[in-house]
Tab-separated table of C-alpha atoms in Angstrom:
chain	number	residue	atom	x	y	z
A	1	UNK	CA	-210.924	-25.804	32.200
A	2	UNK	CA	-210.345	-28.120	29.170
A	3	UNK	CA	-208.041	-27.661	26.400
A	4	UNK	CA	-210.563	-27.799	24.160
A	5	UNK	CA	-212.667	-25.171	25.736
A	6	UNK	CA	-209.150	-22.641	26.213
A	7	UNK	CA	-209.163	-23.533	21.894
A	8	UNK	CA	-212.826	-22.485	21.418
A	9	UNK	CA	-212.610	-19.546	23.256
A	10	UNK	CA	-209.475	-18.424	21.848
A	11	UNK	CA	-210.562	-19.039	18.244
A	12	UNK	CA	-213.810	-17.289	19.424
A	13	UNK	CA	-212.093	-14.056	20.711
A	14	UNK	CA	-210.318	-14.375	17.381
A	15	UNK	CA	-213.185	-14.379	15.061
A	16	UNK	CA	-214.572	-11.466	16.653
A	17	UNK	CA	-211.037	-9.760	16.442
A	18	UNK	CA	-211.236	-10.217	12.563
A	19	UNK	CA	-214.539	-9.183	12.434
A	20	UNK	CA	-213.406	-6.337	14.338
A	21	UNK	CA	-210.719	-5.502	12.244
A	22	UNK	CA	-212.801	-5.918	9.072
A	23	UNK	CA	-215.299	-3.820	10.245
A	24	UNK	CA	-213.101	-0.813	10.573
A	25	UNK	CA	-211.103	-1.116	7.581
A	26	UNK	CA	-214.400	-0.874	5.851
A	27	UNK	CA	-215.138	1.968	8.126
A	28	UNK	CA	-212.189	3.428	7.276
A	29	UNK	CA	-212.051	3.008	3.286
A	30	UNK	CA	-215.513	4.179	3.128
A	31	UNK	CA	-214.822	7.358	4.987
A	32	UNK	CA	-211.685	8.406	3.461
A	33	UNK	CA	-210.508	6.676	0.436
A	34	UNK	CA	-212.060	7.808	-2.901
A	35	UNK	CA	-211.555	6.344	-5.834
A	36	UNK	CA	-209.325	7.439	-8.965
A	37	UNK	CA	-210.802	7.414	-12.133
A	38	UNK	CA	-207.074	7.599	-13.658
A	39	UNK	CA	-205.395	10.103	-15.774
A	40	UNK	CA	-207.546	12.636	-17.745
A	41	UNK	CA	-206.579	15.296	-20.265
A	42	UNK	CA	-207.823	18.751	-19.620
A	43	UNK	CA	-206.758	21.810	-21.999
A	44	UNK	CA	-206.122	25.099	-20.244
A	45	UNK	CA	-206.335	28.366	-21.532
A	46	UNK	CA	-205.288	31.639	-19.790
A	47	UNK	CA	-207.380	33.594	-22.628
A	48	UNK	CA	-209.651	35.168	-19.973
A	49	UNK	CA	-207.986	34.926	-16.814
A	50	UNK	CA	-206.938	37.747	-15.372
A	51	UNK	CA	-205.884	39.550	-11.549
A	52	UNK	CA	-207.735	41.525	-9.522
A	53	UNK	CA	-207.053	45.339	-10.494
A	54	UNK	CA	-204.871	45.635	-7.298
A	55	UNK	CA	-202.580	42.722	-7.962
A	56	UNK	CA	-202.454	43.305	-11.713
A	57	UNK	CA	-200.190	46.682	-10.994
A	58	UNK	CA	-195.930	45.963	-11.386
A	59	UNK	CA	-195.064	44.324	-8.619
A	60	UNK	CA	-193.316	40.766	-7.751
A	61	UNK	CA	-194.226	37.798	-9.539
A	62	UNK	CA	-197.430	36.617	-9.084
A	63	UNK	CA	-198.070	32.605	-8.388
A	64	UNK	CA	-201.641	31.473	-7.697
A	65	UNK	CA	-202.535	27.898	-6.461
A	66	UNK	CA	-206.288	27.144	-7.805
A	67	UNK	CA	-207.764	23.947	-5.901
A	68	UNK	CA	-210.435	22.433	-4.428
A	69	UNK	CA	-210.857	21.237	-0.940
A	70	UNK	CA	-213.057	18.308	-2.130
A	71	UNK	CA	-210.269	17.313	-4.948
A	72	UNK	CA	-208.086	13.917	-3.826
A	73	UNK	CA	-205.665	15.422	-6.764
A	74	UNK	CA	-204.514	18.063	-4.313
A	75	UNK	CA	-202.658	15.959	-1.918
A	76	UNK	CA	-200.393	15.035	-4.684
A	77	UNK	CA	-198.801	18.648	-5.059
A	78	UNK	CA	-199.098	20.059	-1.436
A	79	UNK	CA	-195.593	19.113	-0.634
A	80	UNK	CA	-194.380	20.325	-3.754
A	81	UNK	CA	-196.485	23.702	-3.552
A	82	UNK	CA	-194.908	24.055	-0.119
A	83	UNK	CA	-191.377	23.837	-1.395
A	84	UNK	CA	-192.010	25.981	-3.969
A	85	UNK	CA	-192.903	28.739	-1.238
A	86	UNK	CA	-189.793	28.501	0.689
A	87	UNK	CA	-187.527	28.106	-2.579
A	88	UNK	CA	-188.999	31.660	-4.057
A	89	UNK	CA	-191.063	32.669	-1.279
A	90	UNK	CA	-187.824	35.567	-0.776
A	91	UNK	CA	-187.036	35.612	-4.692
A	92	UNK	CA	-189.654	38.202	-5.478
A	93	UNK	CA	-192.459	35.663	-5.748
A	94	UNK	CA	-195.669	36.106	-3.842
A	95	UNK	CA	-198.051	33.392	-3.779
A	96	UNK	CA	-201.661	33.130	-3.676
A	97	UNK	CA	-204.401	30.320	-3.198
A	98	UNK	CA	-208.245	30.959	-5.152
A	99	UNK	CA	-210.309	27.972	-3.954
A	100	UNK	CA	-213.073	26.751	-6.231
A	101	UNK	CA	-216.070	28.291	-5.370
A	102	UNK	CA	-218.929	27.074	-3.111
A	103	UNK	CA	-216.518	25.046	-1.714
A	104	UNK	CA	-215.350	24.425	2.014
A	105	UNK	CA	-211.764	23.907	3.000
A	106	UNK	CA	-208.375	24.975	4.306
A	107	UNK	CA	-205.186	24.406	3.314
A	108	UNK	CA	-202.558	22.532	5.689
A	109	UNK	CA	-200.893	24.448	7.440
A	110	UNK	CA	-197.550	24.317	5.580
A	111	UNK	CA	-198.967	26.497	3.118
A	112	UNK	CA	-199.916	29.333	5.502
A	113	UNK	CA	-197.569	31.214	3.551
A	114	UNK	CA	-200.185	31.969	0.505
A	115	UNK	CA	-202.513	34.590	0.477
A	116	UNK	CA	-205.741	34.116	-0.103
A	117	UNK	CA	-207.968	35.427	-3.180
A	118	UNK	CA	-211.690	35.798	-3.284
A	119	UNK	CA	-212.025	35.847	-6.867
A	120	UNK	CA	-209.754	36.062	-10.288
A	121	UNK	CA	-211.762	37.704	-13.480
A	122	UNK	CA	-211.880	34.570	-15.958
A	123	UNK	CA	-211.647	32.295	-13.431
A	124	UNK	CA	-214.419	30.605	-13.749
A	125	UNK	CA	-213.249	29.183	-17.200
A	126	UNK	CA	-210.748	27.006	-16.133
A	127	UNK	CA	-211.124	23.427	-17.207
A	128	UNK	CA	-209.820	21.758	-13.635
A	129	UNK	CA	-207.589	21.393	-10.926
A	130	UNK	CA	-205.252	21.598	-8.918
A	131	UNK	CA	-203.570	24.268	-11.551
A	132	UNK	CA	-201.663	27.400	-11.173
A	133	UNK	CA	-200.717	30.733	-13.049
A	134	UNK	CA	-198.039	32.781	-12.724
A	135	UNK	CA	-197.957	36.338	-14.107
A	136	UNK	CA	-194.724	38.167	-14.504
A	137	UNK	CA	-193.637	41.603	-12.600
A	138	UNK	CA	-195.741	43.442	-14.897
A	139	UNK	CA	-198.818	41.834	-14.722
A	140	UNK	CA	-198.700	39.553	-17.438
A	141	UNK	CA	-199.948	36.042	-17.571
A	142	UNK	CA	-197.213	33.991	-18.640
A	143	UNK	CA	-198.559	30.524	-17.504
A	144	UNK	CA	-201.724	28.640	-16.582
A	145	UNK	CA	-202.411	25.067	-16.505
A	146	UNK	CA	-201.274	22.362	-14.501
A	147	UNK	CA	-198.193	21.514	-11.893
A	148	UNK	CA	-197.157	18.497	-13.795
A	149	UNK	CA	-198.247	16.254	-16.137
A	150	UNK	CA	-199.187	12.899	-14.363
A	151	UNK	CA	-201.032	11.595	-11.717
A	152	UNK	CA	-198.146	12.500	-8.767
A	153	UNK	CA	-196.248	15.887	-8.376
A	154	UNK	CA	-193.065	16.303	-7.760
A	155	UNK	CA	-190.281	19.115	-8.242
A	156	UNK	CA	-188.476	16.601	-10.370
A	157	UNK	CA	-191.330	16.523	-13.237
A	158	UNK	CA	-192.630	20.124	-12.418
A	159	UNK	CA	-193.315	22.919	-15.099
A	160	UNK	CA	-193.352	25.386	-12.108
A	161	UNK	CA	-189.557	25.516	-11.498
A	162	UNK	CA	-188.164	26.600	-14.939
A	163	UNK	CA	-190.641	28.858	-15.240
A	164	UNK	CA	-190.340	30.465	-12.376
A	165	UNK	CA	-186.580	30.626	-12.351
A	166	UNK	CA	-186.788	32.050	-16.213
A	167	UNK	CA	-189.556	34.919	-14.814
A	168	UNK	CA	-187.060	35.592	-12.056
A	169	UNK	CA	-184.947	36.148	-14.419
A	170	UNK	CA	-186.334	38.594	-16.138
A	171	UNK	CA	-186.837	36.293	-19.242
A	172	UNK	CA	-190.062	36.411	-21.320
A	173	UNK	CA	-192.375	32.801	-21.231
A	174	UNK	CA	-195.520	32.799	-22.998
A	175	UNK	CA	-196.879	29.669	-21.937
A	176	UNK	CA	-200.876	30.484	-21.374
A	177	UNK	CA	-202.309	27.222	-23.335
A	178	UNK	CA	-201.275	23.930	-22.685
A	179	UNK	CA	-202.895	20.330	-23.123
A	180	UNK	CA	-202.011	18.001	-20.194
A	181	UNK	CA	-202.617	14.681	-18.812
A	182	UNK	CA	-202.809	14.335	-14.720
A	183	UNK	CA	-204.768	13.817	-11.888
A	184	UNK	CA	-207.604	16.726	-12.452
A	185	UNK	CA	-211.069	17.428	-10.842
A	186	UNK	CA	-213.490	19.789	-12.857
A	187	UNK	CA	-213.733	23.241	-11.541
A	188	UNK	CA	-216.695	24.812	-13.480
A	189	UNK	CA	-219.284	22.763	-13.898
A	190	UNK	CA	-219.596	20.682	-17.214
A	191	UNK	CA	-223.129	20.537	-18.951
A	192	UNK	CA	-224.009	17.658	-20.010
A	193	UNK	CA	-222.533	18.241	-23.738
A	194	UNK	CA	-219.572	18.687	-22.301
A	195	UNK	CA	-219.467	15.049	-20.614
C-alpha cells in the first residue's frame, strides 16, 4: 500500500475519532451538566416552621437537611452534611432529611444515617434550598436558612458547626431569620410577582 494511502486512512480513522469524541462530550454535557445561574440571595424565615408533634417533644437536638433531588446546589454540601453526621451523629444530634415535595430522589448513600420526614408544618414557606434547621433539646427552632453563604460548602465557611457545638452546649442561639447569598433552587413555587 502507498504512503499516501496509510496517511489518508489514518487521518480518516482520525476524523471520525474526533467526531466520535465530540459527539459524546455533547452527549455527555447535555445529559448531565446544568447550568448555574450564579449566586442568588434568598431570605429565610423560621416564623412558621415547625416539627411534627412527635419530634417537637424534649429530646436530642434536632437537625433537618431540606433539598431537592432535582437541585445541582446539593452536591455542593453532601460531603459536608455527611461529616456533620459522623462529627455529632453520637453528640445528642439526630438528623433528618424532608425532600421538596413532588419530587423524586435519594440521597447517596453516605447519608443513610438521616431519617427521613414526610412533612414539617410551615414547610412549605421556605424560600429555597439546600437549607437546614436545627431545633434545640426542647423543641425550639433556633436556626433555619442556609449551610453557608456561597456557591460551595464546606465545614470551613459553615454556620452549622458553631451552632451546633453552642446547642450542644446547652447555650441559647436564636438565629431563625437570616439573608444569604449561595447556590439556591426555589422550593415553593414563585408566582409570577414573585419573579
Amino acid at each position: 500500500m502507498p504512503v499516501r494511502r496509510k496517511y489518508l486512512i489514518a487521518a480518516l480513522i482520525a476524523l471520525i475519532w474526533g467526531g466520535a469524541m465530540l459527539t459524546a462530550f455533547w452527549w455527555f454535557e447535555a445529559r448531565y451538566l446544568r447550568t448555574f445561574d450564579g449566586e442568588r440571595a434568598e431570605i429565610f424565615s423560621g416564623d412558621n416552621l415547625a416539627l411534627t408533634s412527635a419530634l417537637s417533644e424534649p429530646g436530642p437536638v434536632r437537625l433537618v437537611h431540606f433539598w431537592d433531588p432535582a437541585c445541582p446546589c446539593n452536591a455542593g454540601n453532601q460531603q459536608h452534611l455527611a461529616e456533620l453526621l459522623k462529627r455529632f451523629g453520637n453528640r445528642g444530634v439526630s438528623f433528618y432529611a424532608l425532600q421538596k415535595p413532588g419530587t423524586r430522589g435519594q440521597l447517596p448513600s453516605q447519608l443513610s444515617g438521616l431519617q427521613a420526614l414526610e412533612a414539617l408544618p410551615g414547610a412549605t414557606s421556605l424560600p429555597a434550598s439546600p437549607a437546614v434547621g436545627i431545633w434545640d433539646s426542647s423543641g425550639r427552632l433556633v436556626y433555619i436558612g442556609p449551610y453557608s453563604e456561597g456557591a460551595v460548602c464546606n465545614s470551613s465557611n459553615s454556620f452549622i458547626e458553631p451552632i451546633l457545638e453552642a446547642v450542644v452546649a446547652g447555650r441559647q442561639v436564636n438565629a431563625t431569620h437570616s439573608l444569604a447569598v449561595g447556590c439556591f433552587c426555589d422550593w415553593a413555587e414563585r408566582t409570577p410577582a414573585e419573579g
